[in-house]
Coordinates of C-alpha atoms in Angstrom, one line a residue:
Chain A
X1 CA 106.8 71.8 84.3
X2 CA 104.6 75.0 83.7
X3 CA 106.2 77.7 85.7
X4 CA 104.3 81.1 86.4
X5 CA 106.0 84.3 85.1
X6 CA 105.5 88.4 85.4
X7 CA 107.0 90.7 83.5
X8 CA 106.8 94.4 85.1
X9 CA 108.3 98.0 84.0
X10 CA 109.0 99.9 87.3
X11 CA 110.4 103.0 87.9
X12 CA 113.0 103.8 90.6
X13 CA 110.4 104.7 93.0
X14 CA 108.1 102.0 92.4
X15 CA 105.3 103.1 90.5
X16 CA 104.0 100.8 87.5
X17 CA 102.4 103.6 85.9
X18 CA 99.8 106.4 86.1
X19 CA 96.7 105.8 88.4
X20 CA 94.1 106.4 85.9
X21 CA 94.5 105.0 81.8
X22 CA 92.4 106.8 79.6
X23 CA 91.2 105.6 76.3
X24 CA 93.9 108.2 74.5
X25 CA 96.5 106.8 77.0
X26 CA 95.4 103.4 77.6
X27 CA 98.3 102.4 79.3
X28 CA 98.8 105.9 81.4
X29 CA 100.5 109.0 80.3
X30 CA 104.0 108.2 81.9
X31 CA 103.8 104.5 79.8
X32 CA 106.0 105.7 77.1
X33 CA 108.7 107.0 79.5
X34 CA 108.3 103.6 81.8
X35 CA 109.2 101.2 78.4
X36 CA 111.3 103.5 76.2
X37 CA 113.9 101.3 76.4
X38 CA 111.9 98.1 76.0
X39 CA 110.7 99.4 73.0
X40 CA 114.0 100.0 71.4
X41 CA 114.5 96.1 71.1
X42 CA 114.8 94.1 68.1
X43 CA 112.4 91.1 69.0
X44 CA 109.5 94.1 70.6
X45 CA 110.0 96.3 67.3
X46 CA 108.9 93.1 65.4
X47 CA 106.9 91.2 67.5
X48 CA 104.1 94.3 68.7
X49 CA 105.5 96.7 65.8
X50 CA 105.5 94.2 63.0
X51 CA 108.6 95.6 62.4
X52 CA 111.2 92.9 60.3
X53 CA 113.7 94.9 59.3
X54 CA 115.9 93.2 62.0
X55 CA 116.5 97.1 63.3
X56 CA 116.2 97.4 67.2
X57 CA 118.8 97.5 69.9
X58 CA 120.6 93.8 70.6
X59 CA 122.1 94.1 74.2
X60 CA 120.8 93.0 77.2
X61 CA 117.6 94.2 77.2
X62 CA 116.6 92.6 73.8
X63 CA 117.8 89.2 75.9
X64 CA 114.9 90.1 77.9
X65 CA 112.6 90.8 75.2
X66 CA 113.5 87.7 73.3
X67 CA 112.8 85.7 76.8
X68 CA 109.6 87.6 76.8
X69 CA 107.8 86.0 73.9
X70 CA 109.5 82.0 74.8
X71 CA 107.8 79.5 76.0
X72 CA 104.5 80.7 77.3
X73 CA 101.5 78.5 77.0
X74 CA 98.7 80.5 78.3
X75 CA 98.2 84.3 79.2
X76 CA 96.5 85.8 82.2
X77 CA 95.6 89.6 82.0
X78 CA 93.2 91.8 84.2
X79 CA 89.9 93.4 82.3
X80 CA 91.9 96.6 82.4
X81 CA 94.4 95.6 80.8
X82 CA 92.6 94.0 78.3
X83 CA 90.2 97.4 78.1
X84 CA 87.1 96.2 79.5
X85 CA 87.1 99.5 82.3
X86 CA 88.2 101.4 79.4
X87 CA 85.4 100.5 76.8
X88 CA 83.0 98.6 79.4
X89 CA 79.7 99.6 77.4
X90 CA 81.4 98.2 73.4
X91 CA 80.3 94.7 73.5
X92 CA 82.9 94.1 70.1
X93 CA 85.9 95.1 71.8
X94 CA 89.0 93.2 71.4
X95 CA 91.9 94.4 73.4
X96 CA 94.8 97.2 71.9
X97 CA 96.5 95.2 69.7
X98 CA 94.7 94.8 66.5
X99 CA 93.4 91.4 64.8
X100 CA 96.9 89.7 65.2
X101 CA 97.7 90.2 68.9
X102 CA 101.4 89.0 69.7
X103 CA 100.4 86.3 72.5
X104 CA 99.6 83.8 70.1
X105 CA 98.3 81.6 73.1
X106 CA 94.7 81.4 75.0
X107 CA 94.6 84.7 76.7
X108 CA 92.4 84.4 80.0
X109 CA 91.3 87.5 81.1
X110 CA 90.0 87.7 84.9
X111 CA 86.7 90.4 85.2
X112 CA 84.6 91.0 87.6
X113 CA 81.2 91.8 85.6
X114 CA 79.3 89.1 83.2
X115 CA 81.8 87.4 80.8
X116 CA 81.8 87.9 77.4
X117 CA 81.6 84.8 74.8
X118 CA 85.1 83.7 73.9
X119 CA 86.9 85.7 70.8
X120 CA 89.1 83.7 68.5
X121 CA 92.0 86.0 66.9
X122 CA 94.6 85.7 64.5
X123 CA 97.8 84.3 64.9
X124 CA 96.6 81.8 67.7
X125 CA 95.7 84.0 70.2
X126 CA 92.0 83.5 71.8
X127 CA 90.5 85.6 74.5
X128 CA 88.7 84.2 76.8
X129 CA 86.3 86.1 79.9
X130 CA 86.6 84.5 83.6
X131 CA 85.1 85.8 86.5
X132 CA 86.9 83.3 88.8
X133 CA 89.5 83.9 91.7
X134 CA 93.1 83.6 90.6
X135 CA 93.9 80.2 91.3
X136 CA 91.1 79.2 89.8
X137 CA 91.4 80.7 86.3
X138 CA 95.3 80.0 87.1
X139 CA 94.4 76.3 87.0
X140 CA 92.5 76.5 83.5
X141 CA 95.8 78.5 82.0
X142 CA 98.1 76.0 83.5
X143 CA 95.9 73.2 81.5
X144 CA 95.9 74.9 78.2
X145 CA 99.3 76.1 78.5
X146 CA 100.3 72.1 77.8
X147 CA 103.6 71.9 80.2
X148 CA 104.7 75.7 78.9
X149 CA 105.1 78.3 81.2
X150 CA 101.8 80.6 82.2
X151 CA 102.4 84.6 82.1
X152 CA 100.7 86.5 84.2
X153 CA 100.6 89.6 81.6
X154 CA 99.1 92.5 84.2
X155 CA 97.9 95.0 84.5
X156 CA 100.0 96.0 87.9
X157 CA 97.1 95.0 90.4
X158 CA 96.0 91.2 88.7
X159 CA 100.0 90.7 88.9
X160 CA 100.3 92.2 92.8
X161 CA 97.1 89.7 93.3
X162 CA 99.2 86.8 92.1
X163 CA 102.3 87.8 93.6
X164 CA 100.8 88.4 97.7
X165 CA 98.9 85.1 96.9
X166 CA 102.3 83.0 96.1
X167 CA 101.8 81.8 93.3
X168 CA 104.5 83.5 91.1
X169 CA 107.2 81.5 90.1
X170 CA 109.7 84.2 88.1
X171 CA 109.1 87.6 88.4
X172 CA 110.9 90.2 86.3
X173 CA 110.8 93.7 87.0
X174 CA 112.6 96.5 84.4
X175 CA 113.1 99.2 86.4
X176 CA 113.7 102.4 84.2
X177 CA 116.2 104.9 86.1
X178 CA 113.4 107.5 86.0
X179 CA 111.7 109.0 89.1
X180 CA 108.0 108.7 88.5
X181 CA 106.4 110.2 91.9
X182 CA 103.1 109.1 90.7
X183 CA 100.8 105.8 89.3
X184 CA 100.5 102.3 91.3
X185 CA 102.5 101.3 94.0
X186 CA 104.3 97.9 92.9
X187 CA 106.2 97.0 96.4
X188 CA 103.4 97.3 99.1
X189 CA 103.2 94.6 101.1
X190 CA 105.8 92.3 99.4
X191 CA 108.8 92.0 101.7
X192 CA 109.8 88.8 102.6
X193 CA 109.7 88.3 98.5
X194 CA 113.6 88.3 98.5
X195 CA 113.1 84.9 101.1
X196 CA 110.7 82.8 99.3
X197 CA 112.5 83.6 95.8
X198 CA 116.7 83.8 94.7
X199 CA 117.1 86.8 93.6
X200 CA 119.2 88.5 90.8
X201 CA 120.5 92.1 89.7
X202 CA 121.9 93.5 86.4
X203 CA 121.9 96.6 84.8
X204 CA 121.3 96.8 80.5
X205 CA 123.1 99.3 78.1
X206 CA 120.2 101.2 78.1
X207 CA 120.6 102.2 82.3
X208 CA 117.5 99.8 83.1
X209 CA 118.1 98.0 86.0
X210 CA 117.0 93.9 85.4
X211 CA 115.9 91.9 89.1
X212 CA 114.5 88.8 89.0
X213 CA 112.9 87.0 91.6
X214 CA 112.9 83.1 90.7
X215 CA 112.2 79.6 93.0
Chain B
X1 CA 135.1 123.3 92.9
X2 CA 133.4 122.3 96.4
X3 CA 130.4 119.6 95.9
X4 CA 127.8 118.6 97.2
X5 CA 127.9 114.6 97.9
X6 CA 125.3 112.2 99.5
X7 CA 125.7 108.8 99.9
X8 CA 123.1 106.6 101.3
X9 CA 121.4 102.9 101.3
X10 CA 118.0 101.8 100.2
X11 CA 116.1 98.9 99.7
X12 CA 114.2 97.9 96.1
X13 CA 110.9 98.9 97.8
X14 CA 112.9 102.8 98.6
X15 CA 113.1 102.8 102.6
X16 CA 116.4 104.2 104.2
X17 CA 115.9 102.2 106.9
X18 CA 113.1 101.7 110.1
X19 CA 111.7 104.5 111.2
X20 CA 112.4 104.6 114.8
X21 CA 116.2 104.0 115.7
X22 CA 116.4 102.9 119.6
X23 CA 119.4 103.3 121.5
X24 CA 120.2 99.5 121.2
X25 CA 119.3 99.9 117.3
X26 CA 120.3 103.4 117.1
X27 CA 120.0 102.9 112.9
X28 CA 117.2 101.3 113.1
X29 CA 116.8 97.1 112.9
X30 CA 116.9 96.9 109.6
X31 CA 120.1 98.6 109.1
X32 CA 122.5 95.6 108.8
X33 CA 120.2 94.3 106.2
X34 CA 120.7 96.9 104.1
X35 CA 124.6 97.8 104.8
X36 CA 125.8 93.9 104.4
X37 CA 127.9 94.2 101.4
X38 CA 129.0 97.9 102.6
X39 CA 130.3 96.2 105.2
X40 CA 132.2 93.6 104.0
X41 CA 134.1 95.8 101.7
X42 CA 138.0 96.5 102.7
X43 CA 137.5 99.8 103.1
X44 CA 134.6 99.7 105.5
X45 CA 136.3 97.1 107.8
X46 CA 139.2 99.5 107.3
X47 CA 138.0 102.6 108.5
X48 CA 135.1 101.8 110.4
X49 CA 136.1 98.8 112.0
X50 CA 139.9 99.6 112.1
X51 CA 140.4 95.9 110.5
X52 CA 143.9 97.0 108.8
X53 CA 144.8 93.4 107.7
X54 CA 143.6 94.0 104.2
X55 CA 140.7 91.7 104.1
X56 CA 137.1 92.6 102.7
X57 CA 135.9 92.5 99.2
X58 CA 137.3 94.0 96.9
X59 CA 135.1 94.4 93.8
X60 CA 132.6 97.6 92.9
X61 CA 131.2 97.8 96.2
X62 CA 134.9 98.4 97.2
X63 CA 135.2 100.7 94.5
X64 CA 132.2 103.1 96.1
X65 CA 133.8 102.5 99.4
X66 CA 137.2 103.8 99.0
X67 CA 135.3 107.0 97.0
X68 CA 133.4 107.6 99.9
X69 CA 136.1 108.4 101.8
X70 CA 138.3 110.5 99.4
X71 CA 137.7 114.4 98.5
X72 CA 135.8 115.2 101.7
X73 CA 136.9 118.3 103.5
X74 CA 133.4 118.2 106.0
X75 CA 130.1 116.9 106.1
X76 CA 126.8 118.0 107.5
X77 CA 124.5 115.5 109.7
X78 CA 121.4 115.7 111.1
X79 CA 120.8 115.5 115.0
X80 CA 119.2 112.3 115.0
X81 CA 122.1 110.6 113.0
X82 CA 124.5 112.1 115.4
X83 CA 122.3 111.0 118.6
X84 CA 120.8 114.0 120.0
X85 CA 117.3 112.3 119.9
X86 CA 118.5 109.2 121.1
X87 CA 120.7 110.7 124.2
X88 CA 118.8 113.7 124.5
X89 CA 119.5 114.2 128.5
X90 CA 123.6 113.7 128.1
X91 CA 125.1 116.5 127.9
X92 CA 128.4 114.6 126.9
X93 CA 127.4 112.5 124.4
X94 CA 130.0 112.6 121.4
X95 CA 128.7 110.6 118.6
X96 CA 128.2 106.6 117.4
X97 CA 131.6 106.4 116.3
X98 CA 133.9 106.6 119.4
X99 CA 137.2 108.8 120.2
X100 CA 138.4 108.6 116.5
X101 CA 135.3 109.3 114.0
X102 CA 136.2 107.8 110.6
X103 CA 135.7 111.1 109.6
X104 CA 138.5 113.1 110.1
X105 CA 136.7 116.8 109.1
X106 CA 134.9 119.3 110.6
X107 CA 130.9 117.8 111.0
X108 CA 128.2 120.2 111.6
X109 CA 125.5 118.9 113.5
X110 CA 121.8 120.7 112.4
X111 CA 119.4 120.5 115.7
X112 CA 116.3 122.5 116.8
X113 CA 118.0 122.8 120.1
X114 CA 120.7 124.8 121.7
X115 CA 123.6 124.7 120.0
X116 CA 126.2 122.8 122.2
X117 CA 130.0 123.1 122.5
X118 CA 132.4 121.8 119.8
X119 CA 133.7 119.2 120.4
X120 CA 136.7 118.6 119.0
X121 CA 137.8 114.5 118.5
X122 CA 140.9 112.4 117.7
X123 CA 141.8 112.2 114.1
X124 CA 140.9 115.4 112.9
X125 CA 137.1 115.3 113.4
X126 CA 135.7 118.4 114.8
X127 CA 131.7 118.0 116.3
X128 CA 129.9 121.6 115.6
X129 CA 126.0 122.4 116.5
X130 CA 123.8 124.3 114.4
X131 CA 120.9 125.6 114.7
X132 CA 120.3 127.3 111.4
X133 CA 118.6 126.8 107.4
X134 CA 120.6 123.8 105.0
X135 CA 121.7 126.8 103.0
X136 CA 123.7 128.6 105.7
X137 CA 124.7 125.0 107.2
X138 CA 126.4 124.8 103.8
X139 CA 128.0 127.7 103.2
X140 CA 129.4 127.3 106.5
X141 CA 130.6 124.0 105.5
X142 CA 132.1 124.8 102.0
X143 CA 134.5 127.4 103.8
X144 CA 135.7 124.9 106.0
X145 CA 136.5 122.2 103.6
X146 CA 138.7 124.8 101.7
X147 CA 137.7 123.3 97.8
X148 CA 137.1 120.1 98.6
X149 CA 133.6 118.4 98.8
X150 CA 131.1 118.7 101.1
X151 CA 129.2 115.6 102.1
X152 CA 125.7 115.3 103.4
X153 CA 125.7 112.4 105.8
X154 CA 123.1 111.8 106.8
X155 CA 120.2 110.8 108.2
X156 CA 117.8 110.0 105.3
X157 CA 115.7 113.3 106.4
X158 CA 118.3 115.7 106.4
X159 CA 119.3 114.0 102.9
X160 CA 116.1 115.1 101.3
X161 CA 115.8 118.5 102.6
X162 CA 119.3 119.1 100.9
X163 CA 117.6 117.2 97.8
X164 CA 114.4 119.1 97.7
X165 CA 116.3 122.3 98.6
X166 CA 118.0 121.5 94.5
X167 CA 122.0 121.9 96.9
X168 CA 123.1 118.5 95.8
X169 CA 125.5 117.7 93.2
X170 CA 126.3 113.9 93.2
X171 CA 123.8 111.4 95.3
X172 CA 125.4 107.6 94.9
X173 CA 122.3 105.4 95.7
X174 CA 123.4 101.6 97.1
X175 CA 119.8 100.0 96.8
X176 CA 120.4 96.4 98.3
X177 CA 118.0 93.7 96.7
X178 CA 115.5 93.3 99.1
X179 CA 112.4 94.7 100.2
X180 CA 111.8 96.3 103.7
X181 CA 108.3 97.3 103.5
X182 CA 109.0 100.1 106.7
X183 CA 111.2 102.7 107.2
X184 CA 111.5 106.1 106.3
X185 CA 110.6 106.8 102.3
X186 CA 113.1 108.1 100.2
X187 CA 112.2 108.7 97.2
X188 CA 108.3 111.2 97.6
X189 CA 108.7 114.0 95.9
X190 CA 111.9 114.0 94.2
X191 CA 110.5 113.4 90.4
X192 CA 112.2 115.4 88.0
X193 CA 115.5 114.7 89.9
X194 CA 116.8 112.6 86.4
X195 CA 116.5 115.6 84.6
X196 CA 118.2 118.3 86.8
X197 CA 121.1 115.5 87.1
X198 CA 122.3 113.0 85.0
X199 CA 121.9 109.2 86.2
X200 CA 123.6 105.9 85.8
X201 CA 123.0 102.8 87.1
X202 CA 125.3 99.7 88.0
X203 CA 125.2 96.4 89.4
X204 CA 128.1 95.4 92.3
X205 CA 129.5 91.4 92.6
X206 CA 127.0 91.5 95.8
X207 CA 123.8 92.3 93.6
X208 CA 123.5 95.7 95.1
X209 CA 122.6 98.4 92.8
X210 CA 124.2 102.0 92.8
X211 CA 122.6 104.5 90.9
X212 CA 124.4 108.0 90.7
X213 CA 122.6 111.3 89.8
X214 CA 125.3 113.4 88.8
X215 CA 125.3 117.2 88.0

């Protein structure tokens, strides 16, 4: 049965990142900090690096990384994630991640302006432009994800959106033990998460704390 | 060497607890949510409860219990953790924690008011009333624990003026996994505090995560 899952990098405070991505630092300036360790992984070195050299850390957070990229059927992103606030007036944009993005899956990505034709990639990944409410364009995934798993990719307010309406399934936060004091606030609004959903701590090599929030 | 220790519970979303304690809830409501596993451990039934048959957990929540209590030679509290602001009018108010305090040390009490008497307890614990800066709080308090630590009790405001003032040496964070969504913030305005202080993170039997900035 397709479940719904979110992957998030935190920081001990709370904050998913900078407020304001600009095109130099598309995913904020404290991004690098927030996923250092992330990026140290074996299966995140090759899968967004093309790196095959089999180099990368192997401990628990390359369990999570490996996790990351199994069995998910369908992508959901927001249009800033994808770059559409960050190149709104290139009509032959497509996304940060070069001609073979990693999904390898439709990609659905939710905006709020006119939507684009559909843009085929390599590697099976297909972008397609919804301007739909979340369960709606959560329905479509679900279909096309064929009885795997649907990933709500982000950006930190599409996954809050899918979160407060309850239709999140696994949610897995990486909380670096860094102290951001700036960027979007993750928790606001959420209590009661921790009743709805098991919940699930552990702490990697690295000194990145793992909780996951599963029904 | 005399440190500087504080020692306090959050929840995943950073609140110390609800913001206004009442004399029925003088920690607030949420206070047992956050304390559970504290409290389960043998040493917290020990010397807070007076529970000396032995039972309580005994895993790495224990572990952080029975360090609480060890090296302390007096702490500093703020007048709402004491009571003051709940039991403004009684002039013979002693405290939360009955005739014996489990803390056996001198315990300065910071207030904007009059200083009152000190009042001296069972067990060792000695009450004073200050009305002075963290700094000279301190340095008060360092004599009188003759080389051993000083701990910051408490409450979570008093905490982070001794954070923000740079006078802490070793804060041990129990962040409970759930979300509060009130309660008093921790965590504004102390980035940088992972580079002045080294941190590391942990995960207890109970799921509760201690994080320790240590300098």
């Amino acid at each position: 049965m397709t479940r719904v899952r979110i992957d998030l990098f935190l920081s001990l405070d709370g904050y998913a990142a900078t407020a304001e991505p600009t095109p130099d630092n598309p995913m904020g300036e404290d991004w690098g900090r927030l996923t250092a360790a992330y990026a140290e992984t074996r299966t995140f070195r090759k899968m967004v690096f093309g790196d095959t050299s089999g180099t990368g850390t192997t401990g628990i957070d390359e369990s999570y990384a490996a996790a990351f990229f199994e069995g998910v059927g369908a992508e959901v992103m927001g249009a800033a994630m994808f770059g559409l606030h960050s190149f709104p007036d290139d009509p032959d944009w497509k996304g940060w991640w070069g001609d073979r993005p990693p999904f390898g899956t439709p990609v659905y990505v939710l905006t709020h302006t006119a939507p684009r034709p559909s843009i085929p990639m390599e590697g099976g990944t297909t972008f397609h432009f919804r301007n739909v409410a979340v369960d709606e364009v959560l329905a479509e995934a679900t279909d096309a994800a064929g009885g795997l798993d649907v990933r709500v990719g982000g950006g930190i307010r599409t996954a809050r959106e899918f979160l407060l309406a309850g239709l999140v399934d696994h949610l897995h936060l990486m909380i670096a033990p860094i102290i951001l004091g700036r960027g979007t606030r993750f928790w606001d609004d959420l209590d009661g998460l921790e009743l709805t959903h098991k919940v699930t701590t552990e702490v990697a090599e690295s000194g990145t704390v793992h909780v996951n929030f599963t029904r």
